[in-house]
């Protein structure tokens, strides 16, 4: 699945917001089961945000390094 660029740029921020909400709910909720579930969701969302952010940063670095030009093969290869 391909996402448009603005959606893909906002995705880490959305994951960070979900993670922050999960951590706050885990801190404020006195029930043990719901608190653990909220903490796990917050932790997973934080890992997802970091993963998407680092993948995006790596893609930007590679696109700066390589121009995307293709290799032109000489026609003398077929004998």
JSON list of N, CA and C in Angstrom, two decimals:
[
{"chain": "A", "resi": 1, "resn": "UNK", "atom": "N", "xyz": [0.84, -1.17, 0.00]},
{"chain": "A", "resi": 1, "resn": "UNK", "atom": "CA", "xyz": [0.00, 0.00, 0.00]},
{"chain": "A", "resi": 1, "resn": "UNK", "atom": "C", "xyz": [0.89, 1.24, 0.00]},
{"chain": "A", "resi": 2, "resn": "UNK", "atom": "N", "xyz": [0.61, 2.16, -0.87]},
{"chain": "A", "resi": 2, "resn": "UNK", "atom": "CA", "xyz": [1.37, 3.40, -0.95]},
{"chain": "A", "resi": 2, "resn": "UNK", "atom": "C", "xyz": [0.52, 4.54, -0.40]},
{"chain": "A", "resi": 3, "resn": "UNK", "atom": "N", "xyz": [1.15, 5.37, 0.42]},
{"chain": "A", "resi": 3, "resn": "UNK", "atom": "CA", "xyz": [0.47, 6.53, 0.99]},
{"chain": "A", "resi": 3, "resn": "UNK", "atom": "C", "xyz": [0.99, 7.79, 0.33]},
{"chain": "A", "resi": 4, "resn": "UNK", "atom": "N", "xyz": [0.15, 8.80, 0.26]},
{"chain": "A", "resi": 4, "resn": "UNK", "atom": "CA", "xyz": [0.61, 10.06, -0.30]},
{"chain": "A", "resi": 4, "resn": "UNK", "atom": "C", "xyz": [1.63, 10.69, 0.64]},
{"chain": "A", "resi": 5, "resn": "UNK", "atom": "N", "xyz": [2.43, 11.56, 0.10]},
{"chain": "A", "resi": 5, "resn": "UNK", "atom": "CA", "xyz": [3.54, 12.15, 0.86]},
{"chain": "A", "resi": 5, "resn": "UNK", "atom": "C", "xyz": [3.08, 12.90, 2.11]},
{"chain": "A", "resi": 6, "resn": "UNK", "atom": "N", "xyz": [2.04, 13.76, 2.04]},
{"chain": "A", "resi": 6, "resn": "UNK", "atom": "CA", "xyz": [1.63, 14.45, 3.28]},
{"chain": "A", "resi": 6, "resn": "UNK", "atom": "C", "xyz": [1.15, 13.48, 4.37]},
{"chain": "A", "resi": 7, "resn": "UNK", "atom": "N", "xyz": [0.46, 12.43, 3.97]},
{"chain": "A", "resi": 7, "resn": "UNK", "atom": "CA", "xyz": [0.01, 11.46, 4.96]},
{"chain": "A", "resi": 7, "resn": "UNK", "atom": "C", "xyz": [1.21, 10.74, 5.57]},
{"chain": "A", "resi": 8, "resn": "UNK", "atom": "N", "xyz": [2.16, 10.37, 4.73]},
{"chain": "A", "resi": 8, "resn": "UNK", "atom": "CA", "xyz": [3.34, 9.66, 5.20]},
{"chain": "A", "resi": 8, "resn": "UNK", "atom": "C", "xyz": [4.22, 10.53, 6.09]},
{"chain": "A", "resi": 9, "resn": "UNK", "atom": "N", "xyz": [4.23, 11.83, 5.85]},
{"chain": "A", "resi": 9, "resn": "UNK", "atom": "CA", "xyz": [5.01, 12.74, 6.69]},
{"chain": "A", "resi": 9, "resn": "UNK", "atom": "C", "xyz": [4.34, 12.94, 8.05]},
{"chain": "A", "resi": 10, "resn": "UNK", "atom": "N", "xyz": [3.01, 12.89, 8.10]},
{"chain": "A", "resi": 10, "resn": "UNK", "atom": "CA", "xyz": [2.30, 13.09, 9.36]},
{"chain": "A", "resi": 10, "resn": "UNK", "atom": "C", "xyz": [2.16, 11.81, 10.18]},
{"chain": "A", "resi": 11, "resn": "UNK", "atom": "N", "xyz": [2.42, 10.67, 9.59]},
{"chain": "A", "resi": 11, "resn": "UNK", "atom": "CA", "xyz": [2.21, 9.40, 10.26]},
{"chain": "A", "resi": 11, "resn": "UNK", "atom": "C", "xyz": [3.02, 9.26, 11.55]},
{"chain": "A", "resi": 12, "resn": "UNK", "atom": "N", "xyz": [4.31, 9.62, 11.59]},
{"chain": "A", "resi": 12, "resn": "UNK", "atom": "CA", "xyz": [5.01, 9.52, 12.88]},
{"chain": "A", "resi": 12, "resn": "UNK", "atom": "C", "xyz": [4.41, 10.41, 13.97]},
{"chain": "A", "resi": 13, "resn": "UNK", "atom": "N", "xyz": [3.93, 11.59, 13.58]},
{"chain": "A", "resi": 13, "resn": "UNK", "atom": "CA", "xyz": [3.32, 12.47, 14.58]},
{"chain": "A", "resi": 13, "resn": "UNK", "atom": "C", "xyz": [2.02, 11.89, 15.12]},
{"chain": "A", "resi": 14, "resn": "UNK", "atom": "N", "xyz": [1.25, 11.24, 14.27]},
{"chain": "A", "resi": 14, "resn": "UNK", "atom": "CA", "xyz": [0.02, 10.59, 14.72]},
{"chain": "A", "resi": 14, "resn": "UNK", "atom": "C", "xyz": [0.36, 9.45, 15.68]},
{"chain": "A", "resi": 15, "resn": "UNK", "atom": "N", "xyz": [1.38, 8.66, 15.34]},
{"chain": "A", "resi": 15, "resn": "UNK", "atom": "CA", "xyz": [1.79, 7.57, 16.23]},
{"chain": "A", "resi": 15, "resn": "UNK", "atom": "C", "xyz": [2.31, 8.10, 17.57]},
{"chain": "A", "resi": 16, "resn": "UNK", "atom": "N", "xyz": [3.03, 9.21, 17.55]},
{"chain": "A", "resi": 16, "resn": "UNK", "atom": "CA", "xyz": [3.52, 9.80, 18.80]},
{"chain": "A", "resi": 16, "resn": "UNK", "atom": "C", "xyz": [2.33, 10.27, 19.64]},
{"chain": "A", "resi": 17, "resn": "UNK", "atom": "N", "xyz": [1.34, 10.87, 19.02]},
{"chain": "A", "resi": 17, "resn": "UNK", "atom": "CA", "xyz": [0.15, 11.32, 19.76]},
{"chain": "A", "resi": 17, "resn": "UNK", "atom": "C", "xyz": [-0.59, 10.14, 20.37]},
{"chain": "A", "resi": 18, "resn": "UNK", "atom": "N", "xyz": [-0.74, 9.06, 19.61]},
{"chain": "A", "resi": 18, "resn": "UNK", "atom": "CA", "xyz": [-1.40, 7.86, 20.15]},
{"chain": "A", "resi": 18, "resn": "UNK", "atom": "C", "xyz": [-0.59, 7.29, 21.31]},
{"chain": "A", "resi": 19, "resn": "UNK", "atom": "N", "xyz": [0.73, 7.25, 21.14]},
{"chain": "A", "resi": 19, "resn": "UNK", "atom": "CA", "xyz": [1.59, 6.75, 22.22]},
{"chain": "A", "resi": 19, "resn": "UNK", "atom": "C", "xyz": [1.51, 7.60, 23.47]},
{"chain": "A", "resi": 20, "resn": "UNK", "atom": "N", "xyz": [1.50, 8.91, 23.30]},
{"chain": "A", "resi": 20, "resn": "UNK", "atom": "CA", "xyz": [1.41, 9.81, 24.45]},
{"chain": "A", "resi": 20, "resn": "UNK", "atom": "C", "xyz": [0.07, 9.63, 25.17]},
{"chain": "A", "resi": 21, "resn": "UNK", "atom": "N", "xyz": [-0.99, 9.49, 24.40]},
{"chain": "A", "resi": 21, "resn": "UNK", "atom": "CA", "xyz": [-2.31, 9.25, 25.01]},
{"chain": "A", "resi": 21, "resn": "UNK", "atom": "C", "xyz": [-2.32, 7.93, 25.78]},
{"chain": "A", "resi": 22, "resn": "UNK", "atom": "N", "xyz": [-1.69, 6.91, 25.19]},
{"chain": "A", "resi": 22, "resn": "UNK", "atom": "CA", "xyz": [-1.61, 5.62, 25.87]},
{"chain": "A", "resi": 22, "resn": "UNK", "atom": "C", "xyz": [-0.84, 5.70, 27.18]},
{"chain": "A", "resi": 23, "resn": "UNK", "atom": "N", "xyz": [0.27, 6.43, 27.18]},
{"chain": "A", "resi": 23, "resn": "UNK", "atom": "CA", "xyz": [1.06, 6.57, 28.41]},
{"chain": "A", "resi": 23, "resn": "UNK", "atom": "C", "xyz": [0.31, 7.38, 29.47]},
{"chain": "A", "resi": 24, "resn": "UNK", "atom": "N", "xyz": [-0.38, 8.43, 29.04]},
{"chain": "A", "resi": 24, "resn": "UNK", "atom": "CA", "xyz": [-1.14, 9.25, 29.99]},
{"chain": "A", "resi": 24, "resn": "UNK", "atom": "C", "xyz": [-2.29, 8.44, 30.58]},
{"chain": "A", "resi": 25, "resn": "UNK", "atom": "N", "xyz": [-2.99, 7.69, 29.74]},
{"chain": "A", "resi": 25, "resn": "UNK", "atom": "CA", "xyz": [-4.08, 6.85, 30.24]},
{"chain": "A", "resi": 25, "resn": "UNK", "atom": "C", "xyz": [-3.56, 5.78, 31.18]},
{"chain": "A", "resi": 26, "resn": "UNK", "atom": "N", "xyz": [-2.40, 5.21, 30.88]},
{"chain": "A", "resi": 26, "resn": "UNK", "atom": "CA", "xyz": [-1.82, 4.20, 31.76]},
{"chain": "A", "resi": 26, "resn": "UNK", "atom": "C", "xyz": [-1.44, 4.80, 33.11]},
{"chain": "A", "resi": 27, "resn": "UNK", "atom": "N", "xyz": [-1.01, 6.03, 33.11]},
{"chain": "A", "resi": 27, "resn": "UNK", "atom": "CA", "xyz": [-0.62, 6.70, 34.35]},
{"chain": "A", "resi": 27, "resn": "UNK", "atom": "C", "xyz": [-1.84, 7.08, 35.20]},
{"chain": "A", "resi": 28, "resn": "UNK", "atom": "N", "xyz": [-2.90, 7.54, 34.52]},
{"chain": "A", "resi": 28, "resn": "UNK", "atom": "CA", "xyz": [-4.06, 8.04, 35.25]},
{"chain": "A", "resi": 28, "resn": "UNK", "atom": "C", "xyz": [-5.08, 6.97, 35.62]},
{"chain": "A", "resi": 29, "resn": "UNK", "atom": "N", "xyz": [-5.11, 5.85, 34.93]},
{"chain": "A", "resi": 29, "resn": "UNK", "atom": "CA", "xyz": [-6.13, 4.84, 35.15]},
{"chain": "A", "resi": 29, "resn": "UNK", "atom": "C", "xyz": [-5.75, 3.94, 36.33]},
{"chain": "A", "resi": 30, "resn": "UNK", "atom": "N", "xyz": [-6.62, 3.86, 37.34]},
{"chain": "A", "resi": 30, "resn": "UNK", "atom": "CA", "xyz": [-6.28, 3.04, 38.51]},
{"chain": "A", "resi": 30, "resn": "UNK", "atom": "C", "xyz": [-6.46, 1.53, 38.27]},
{"chain": "A", "resi": 31, "resn": "UNK", "atom": "N", "xyz": [-7.24, 1.15, 37.27]},
{"chain": "A", "resi": 31, "resn": "UNK", "atom": "CA", "xyz": [-7.48, -0.27, 37.00]},
{"chain": "A", "resi": 31, "resn": "UNK", "atom": "C", "xyz": [-6.23, -0.88, 36.38]},
{"chain": "A", "resi": 32, "resn": "UNK", "atom": "N", "xyz": [-5.78, -2.00, 36.93]},
{"chain": "A", "resi": 32, "resn": "UNK", "atom": "CA", "xyz": [-4.51, -2.59, 36.51]},
{"chain": "A", "resi": 32, "resn": "UNK", "atom": "C", "xyz": [-4.56, -3.11, 35.08]},
{"chain": "A", "resi": 33, "resn": "UNK", "atom": "N", "xyz": [-5.59, -3.80, 34.68]},
{"chain": "A", "resi": 33, "resn": "UNK", "atom": "CA", "xyz": [-5.68, -4.39, 33.34]},
{"chain": "A", "resi": 33, "resn": "UNK", "atom": "C", "xyz": [-5.72, -3.34, 32.23]},
{"chain": "A", "resi": 34, "resn": "UNK", "atom": "N", "xyz": [-6.54, -2.34, 32.42]},
{"chain": "A", "resi": 34, "resn": "UNK", "atom": "CA", "xyz": [-6.63, -1.28, 31.42]},
{"chain": "A", "resi": 34, "resn": "UNK", "atom": "C", "xyz": [-5.36, -0.45, 31.38]},
{"chain": "A", "resi": 35, "resn": "UNK", "atom": "N", "xyz": [-4.73, -0.27, 32.51]},
{"chain": "A", "resi": 35, "resn": "UNK", "atom": "CA", "xyz": [-3.48, 0.49, 32.56]},
{"chain": "A", "resi": 35, "resn": "UNK", "atom": "C", "xyz": [-2.38, -0.23, 31.80]},
{"chain": "A", "resi": 36, "resn": "UNK", "atom": "N", "xyz": [-2.29, -1.53, 31.96]},
{"chain": "A", "resi": 36, "resn": "UNK", "atom": "CA", "xyz": [-1.28, -2.32, 31.24]},
{"chain": "A", "resi": 36, "resn": "UNK", "atom": "C", "xyz": [-1.56, -2.30, 29.74]},
{"chain": "A", "resi": 37, "resn": "UNK", "atom": "N", "xyz": [-2.83, -2.43, 29.36]},
{"chain": "A", "resi": 37, "resn": "UNK", "atom": "CA", "xyz": [-3.19, -2.41, 27.94]},
{"chain": "A", "resi": 37, "resn": "UNK", "atom": "C", "xyz": [-2.87, -1.05, 27.32]},
{"chain": "A", "resi": 38, "resn": "UNK", "atom": "N", "xyz": [-3.18, 0.03, 28.03]},
{"chain": "A", "resi": 38, "resn": "UNK", "atom": "CA", "xyz": [-2.90, 1.37, 27.51]},
{"chain": "A", "resi": 38, "resn": "UNK", "atom": "C", "xyz": [-1.39, 1.60, 27.39]},
{"chain": "A", "resi": 39, "resn": "UNK", "atom": "N", "xyz": [-0.62, 1.09, 28.36]},
{"chain": "A", "resi": 39, "resn": "UNK", "atom": "CA", "xyz": [0.83, 1.24, 28.30]},
{"chain": "A", "resi": 39, "resn": "UNK", "atom": "C", "xyz": [1.40, 0.47, 27.11]},
{"chain": "A", "resi": 40, "resn": "UNK", "atom": "N", "xyz": [0.91, -0.74, 26.87]},
{"chain": "A", "resi": 40, "resn": "UNK", "atom": "CA", "xyz": [1.38, -1.55, 25.74]},
{"chain": "A", "resi": 40, "resn": "UNK", "atom": "C", "xyz": [1.04, -0.89, 24.41]},
{"chain": "A", "resi": 41, "resn": "UNK", "atom": "N", "xyz": [-0.15, -0.35, 24.30]},
{"chain": "A", "resi": 41, "resn": "UNK", "atom": "CA", "xyz": [-0.54, 0.36, 23.07]},
{"chain": "A", "resi": 41, "resn": "UNK", "atom": "C", "xyz": [0.34, 1.60, 22.88]},
{"chain": "A", "resi": 42, "resn": "UNK", "atom": "N", "xyz": [0.60, 2.32, 23.95]},
{"chain": "A", "resi": 42, "resn": "UNK", "atom": "CA", "xyz": [1.47, 3.49, 23.87]},
{"chain": "A", "resi": 42, "resn": "UNK", "atom": "C", "xyz": [2.89, 3.11, 23.47]},
{"chain": "A", "resi": 43, "resn": "UNK", "atom": "N", "xyz": [3.38, 2.01, 24.01]},
{"chain": "A", "resi": 43, "resn": "UNK", "atom": "CA", "xyz": [4.72, 1.55, 23.67]},
{"chain": "A", "resi": 43, "resn": "UNK", "atom": "C", "xyz": [4.81, 1.12, 22.21]},
{"chain": "A", "resi": 44, "resn": "UNK", "atom": "N", "xyz": [3.82, 0.37, 21.74]},
{"chain": "A", "resi": 44, "resn": "UNK", "atom": "CA", "xyz": [3.80, -0.05, 20.34]},
{"chain": "A", "resi": 44, "resn": "UNK", "atom": "C", "xyz": [3.69, 1.14, 19.39]},
{"chain": "A", "resi": 45, "resn": "UNK", "atom": "N", "xyz": [2.88, 2.12, 19.75]},
{"chain": "A", "resi": 45, "resn": "UNK", "atom": "CA", "xyz": [2.75, 3.30, 18.91]},
{"chain": "A", "resi": 45, "resn": "UNK", "atom": "C", "xyz": [4.06, 4.10, 18.88]},
{"chain": "A", "resi": 46, "resn": "UNK", "atom": "N", "xyz": [4.75, 4.16, 20.00]},
{"chain": "A", "resi": 46, "resn": "UNK", "atom": "CA", "xyz": [6.05, 4.84, 20.03]},
{"chain": "A", "resi": 46, "resn": "UNK", "atom": "C", "xyz": [7.09, 4.14, 19.17]},
{"chain": "A", "resi": 47, "resn": "UNK", "atom": "N", "xyz": [7.11, 2.81, 19.21]},
{"chain": "A", "resi": 47, "resn": "UNK", "atom": "CA", "xyz": [8.04, 2.05, 18.37]},
{"chain": "A", "resi": 47, "resn": "UNK", "atom": "C", "xyz": [7.68, 2.24, 16.90]},
{"chain": "A", "resi": 48, "resn": "UNK", "atom": "N", "xyz": [6.39, 2.25, 16.58]},
{"chain": "A", "resi": 48, "resn": "UNK", "atom": "CA", "xyz": [5.96, 2.47, 15.19]},
{"chain": "A", "resi": 48, "resn": "UNK", "atom": "C", "xyz": [6.36, 3.86, 14.71]},
{"chain": "A", "resi": 49, "resn": "UNK", "atom": "N", "xyz": [6.22, 4.87, 15.57]},
{"chain": "A", "resi": 49, "resn": "UNK", "atom": "CA", "xyz": [6.62, 6.23, 15.20]},
{"chain": "A", "resi": 49, "resn": "UNK", "atom": "C", "xyz": [8.11, 6.30, 14.93]},
{"chain": "A", "resi": 50, "resn": "UNK", "atom": "N", "xyz": [8.90, 5.68, 15.77]},
{"chain": "A", "resi": 50, "resn": "UNK", "atom": "CA", "xyz": [10.34, 5.68, 15.58]},
{"chain": "A", "resi": 50, "resn": "UNK", "atom": "C", "xyz": [10.73, 4.92, 14.31]},
{"chain": "A", "resi": 51, "resn": "UNK", "atom": "N", "xyz": [10.07, 3.82, 14.04]},
{"chain": "A", "resi": 51, "resn": "UNK", "atom": "CA", "xyz": [10.36, 3.03, 12.85]},
{"chain": "A", "resi": 51, "resn": "UNK", "atom": "C", "xyz": [10.06, 3.82, 11.58]},
{"chain": "A", "resi": 52, "resn": "UNK", "atom": "N", "xyz": [8.90, 4.44, 11.50]},
{"chain": "A", "resi": 52, "resn": "UNK", "atom": "CA", "xyz": [8.53, 5.21, 10.31]},
{"chain": "A", "resi": 52, "resn": "UNK", "atom": "C", "xyz": [9.44, 6.42, 10.16]},
{"chain": "A", "resi": 53, "resn": "UNK", "atom": "N", "xyz": [9.76, 7.08, 11.27]},
{"chain": "A", "resi": 53, "resn": "UNK", "atom": "CA", "xyz": [10.64, 8.25, 11.20]},
{"chain": "A", "resi": 53, "resn": "UNK", "atom": "C", "xyz": [12.03, 7.87, 10.69]},
{"chain": "A", "resi": 54, "resn": "UNK", "atom": "N", "xyz": [12.60, 6.79, 11.21]},
{"chain": "A", "resi": 54, "resn": "UNK", "atom": "CA", "xyz": [13.93, 6.37, 10.77]},
{"chain": "A", "resi": 54, "resn": "UNK", "atom": "C", "xyz": [13.93, 5.87, 9.33]},
{"chain": "A", "resi": 55, "resn": "UNK", "atom": "N", "xyz": [12.85, 5.19, 8.93]},
{"chain": "A", "resi": 55, "resn": "UNK", "atom": "CA", "xyz": [12.75, 4.73, 7.54]},
{"chain": "A", "resi": 55, "resn": "UNK", "atom": "C", "xyz": [12.66, 5.93, 6.59]},
{"chain": "A", "resi": 56, "resn": "UNK", "atom": "N", "xyz": [11.90, 6.92, 6.97]},
{"chain": "A", "resi": 56, "resn": "UNK", "atom": "CA", "xyz": [11.78, 8.12, 6.15]},
{"chain": "A", "resi": 56, "resn": "UNK", "atom": "C", "xyz": [13.11, 8.87, 6.06]},
{"chain": "A", "resi": 57, "resn": "UNK", "atom": "N", "xyz": [13.83, 8.96, 7.17]},
{"chain": "A", "resi": 57, "resn": "UNK", "atom": "CA", "xyz": [15.13, 9.62, 7.18]},
{"chain": "A", "resi": 57, "resn": "UNK", "atom": "C", "xyz": [16.13, 8.87, 6.30]},
{"chain": "A", "resi": 58, "resn": "UNK", "atom": "N", "xyz": [16.11, 7.54, 6.35]},
{"chain": "A", "resi": 58, "resn": "UNK", "atom": "CA", "xyz": [16.99, 6.73, 5.51]},
{"chain": "A", "resi": 58, "resn": "UNK", "atom": "C", "xyz": [16.65, 6.92, 4.04]},
{"chain": "A", "resi": 59, "resn": "UNK", "atom": "N", "xyz": [15.37, 6.98, 3.72]},
{"chain": "A", "resi": 59, "resn": "UNK", "atom": "CA", "xyz": [14.96, 7.18, 2.33]},
{"chain": "A", "resi": 59, "resn": "UNK", "atom": "C", "xyz": [15.43, 8.54, 1.80]},
{"chain": "A", "resi": 60, "resn": "UNK", "atom": "N", "xyz": [15.34, 9.57, 2.63]},
{"chain": "A", "resi": 60, "resn": "UNK", "atom": "CA", "xyz": [15.81, 10.89, 2.21]},
{"chain": "A", "resi": 60, "resn": "UNK", "atom": "C", "xyz": [17.31, 10.89, 1.97]},
{"chain": "A", "resi": 61, "resn": "UNK", "atom": "N", "xyz": [18.07, 10.23, 2.83]},
{"chain": "A", "resi": 61, "resn": "UNK", "atom": "CA", "xyz": [19.52, 10.18, 2.68]},
{"chain": "A", "resi": 61, "resn": "UNK", "atom": "C", "xyz": [19.90, 9.42, 1.41]},
{"chain": "A", "resi": 62, "resn": "UNK", "atom": "N", "xyz": [19.22, 8.32, 1.13]},
{"chain": "A", "resi": 62, "resn": "UNK", "atom": "CA", "xyz": [19.52, 7.56, -0.08]},
{"chain": "A", "resi": 62, "resn": "UNK", "atom": "C", "xyz": [19.13, 8.31, -1.34]},
{"chain": "A", "resi": 63, "resn": "UNK", "atom": "N", "xyz": [18.02, 9.03, -1.30]},
{"chain": "A", "resi": 63, "resn": "UNK", "atom": "CA", "xyz": [17.61, 9.78, -2.49]},
{"chain": "A", "resi": 63, "resn": "UNK", "atom": "C", "xyz": [18.54, 10.95, -2.77]},
{"chain": "A", "resi": 64, "resn": "UNK", "atom": "N", "xyz": [19.17, 11.51, -1.74]},
{"chain": "A", "resi": 64, "resn": "UNK", "atom": "CA", "xyz": [20.18, 12.55, -1.97]},
{"chain": "A", "resi": 64, "resn": "UNK", "atom": "C", "xyz": [21.46, 11.96, -2.54]},
{"chain": "A", "resi": 65, "resn": "UNK", "atom": "N", "xyz": [21.79, 10.75, -2.11]},
{"chain": "A", "resi": 65, "resn": "UNK", "atom": "CA", "xyz": [23.03, 10.12, -2.55]},
{"chain": "A", "resi": 65, "resn": "UNK", "atom": "C", "xyz": [22.95, 9.60, -3.98]},
{"chain": "A", "resi": 66, "resn": "UNK", "atom": "N", "xyz": [21.81, 9.02, -4.33]},
{"chain": "A", "resi": 66, "resn": "UNK", "atom": "CA", "xyz": [21.64, 8.46, -5.67]},
{"chain": "A", "resi": 66, "resn": "UNK", "atom": "C", "xyz": [20.62, 9.29, -6.43]},
{"chain": "A", "resi": 67, "resn": "UNK", "atom": "N", "xyz": [20.97, 9.65, -7.66]},
{"chain": "A", "resi": 67, "resn": "UNK", "atom": "CA", "xyz": [20.09, 10.53, -8.43]},
{"chain": "A", "resi": 67, "resn": "UNK", "atom": "C", "xyz": [18.93, 9.80, -9.07]},
{"chain": "A", "resi": 68, "resn": "UNK", "atom": "N", "xyz": [18.97, 8.49, -9.12]},
{"chain": "A", "resi": 68, "resn": "UNK", "atom": "CA", "xyz": [17.88, 7.73, -9.72]},
{"chain": "A", "resi": 68, "resn": "UNK", "atom": "C", "xyz": [18.09, 7.45, -11.19]},
{"chain": "A", "resi": 69, "resn": "UNK", "atom": "N", "xyz": [19.24, 7.81, -11.72]},
{"chain": "A", "resi": 69, "resn": "UNK", "atom": "CA", "xyz": [19.52, 7.55, -13.13]},
{"chain": "A", "resi": 69, "resn": "UNK", "atom": "C", "xyz": [19.74, 6.06, -13.35]},
{"chain": "A", "resi": 70, "resn": "UNK", "atom": "N", "xyz": [19.35, 5.60, -14.51]},
{"chain": "A", "resi": 70, "resn": "UNK", "atom": "CA", "xyz": [19.54, 4.19, -14.82]},
{"chain": "A", "resi": 70, "resn": "UNK", "atom": "C", "xyz": [20.86, 4.00, -15.57]},
{"chain": "A", "resi": 71, "resn": "UNK", "atom": "N", "xyz": [21.36, 2.80, -15.52]},
{"chain": "A", "resi": 71, "resn": "UNK", "atom": "CA", "xyz": [22.60, 2.47, -16.22]},
{"chain": "A", "resi": 71, "resn": "UNK", "atom": "C", "xyz": [22.25, 2.16, -17.67]},
{"chain": "A", "resi": 72, "resn": "UNK", "atom": "N", "xyz": [22.93, 2.82, -18.59]},
{"chain": "A", "resi": 72, "resn": "UNK", "atom": "CA", "xyz": [22.73, 2.53, -20.02]},
{"chain": "A", "resi": 72, "resn": "UNK", "atom": "C", "xyz": [23.69, 1.43, -20.43]},
{"chain": "A", "resi": 73, "resn": "UNK", "atom": "N", "xyz": [23.14, 0.31, -20.81]},
{"chain": "A", "resi": 73, "resn": "UNK", "atom": "CA", "xyz": [23.98, -0.80, -21.25]},
{"chain": "A", "resi": 73, "resn": "UNK", "atom": "C", "xyz": [24.37, -0.59, -22.71]},
{"chain": "A", "resi": 74, "resn": "UNK", "atom": "N", "xyz": [25.64, -0.85, -23.03]},
{"chain": "A", "resi": 74, "resn": "UNK", "atom": "CA", "xyz": [26.05, -0.70, -24.41]},
{"chain": "A", "resi": 74, "resn": "UNK", "atom": "C", "xyz": [25.43, -1.80, -25.27]},
{"chain": "A", "resi": 75, "resn": "UNK", "atom": "N", "xyz": [25.17, -1.47, -26.52]},
{"chain": "A", "resi": 75, "resn": "UNK", "atom": "CA", "xyz": [24.53, -2.43, -27.41]},
{"chain": "A", "resi": 75, "resn": "UNK", "atom": "C", "xyz": [25.50, -3.51, -27.87]},
{"chain": "A", "resi": 76, "resn": "UNK", "atom": "N", "xyz": [26.77, -3.39, -27.55]},
{"chain": "A", "resi": 76, "resn": "UNK", "atom": "CA", "xyz": [27.75, -4.37, -27.97]},
{"chain": "A", "resi": 76, "resn": "UNK", "atom": "C", "xyz": [27.74, -5.63, -27.09]},
{"chain": "A", "resi": 77, "resn": "UNK", "atom": "N", "xyz": [26.85, -5.69, -26.13]},
{"chain": "A", "resi": 77, "resn": "UNK", "atom": "CA", "xyz": [26.80, -6.87, -25.29]},
{"chain": "A", "resi": 77, "resn": "UNK", "atom": "C", "xyz": [26.24, -8.07, -26.03]},
{"chain": "A", "resi": 78, "resn": "UNK", "atom": "N", "xyz": [25.33, -7.86, -26.92]},
{"chain": "A", "resi": 78, "resn": "UNK", "atom": "CA", "xyz": [24.79, -8.98, -27.70]},
{"chain": "A", "resi": 78, "resn": "UNK", "atom": "C", "xyz": [25.70, -9.26, -28.88]},
{"chain": "A", "resi": 79, "resn": "UNK", "atom": "N", "xyz": [26.34, -10.40, -28.91]},
{"chain": "A", "resi": 79, "resn": "UNK", "atom": "CA", "xyz": [27.32, -10.73, -29.95]},
{"chain": "A", "resi": 79, "resn": "UNK", "atom": "C", "xyz": [26.73, -11.47, -31.07]}
]
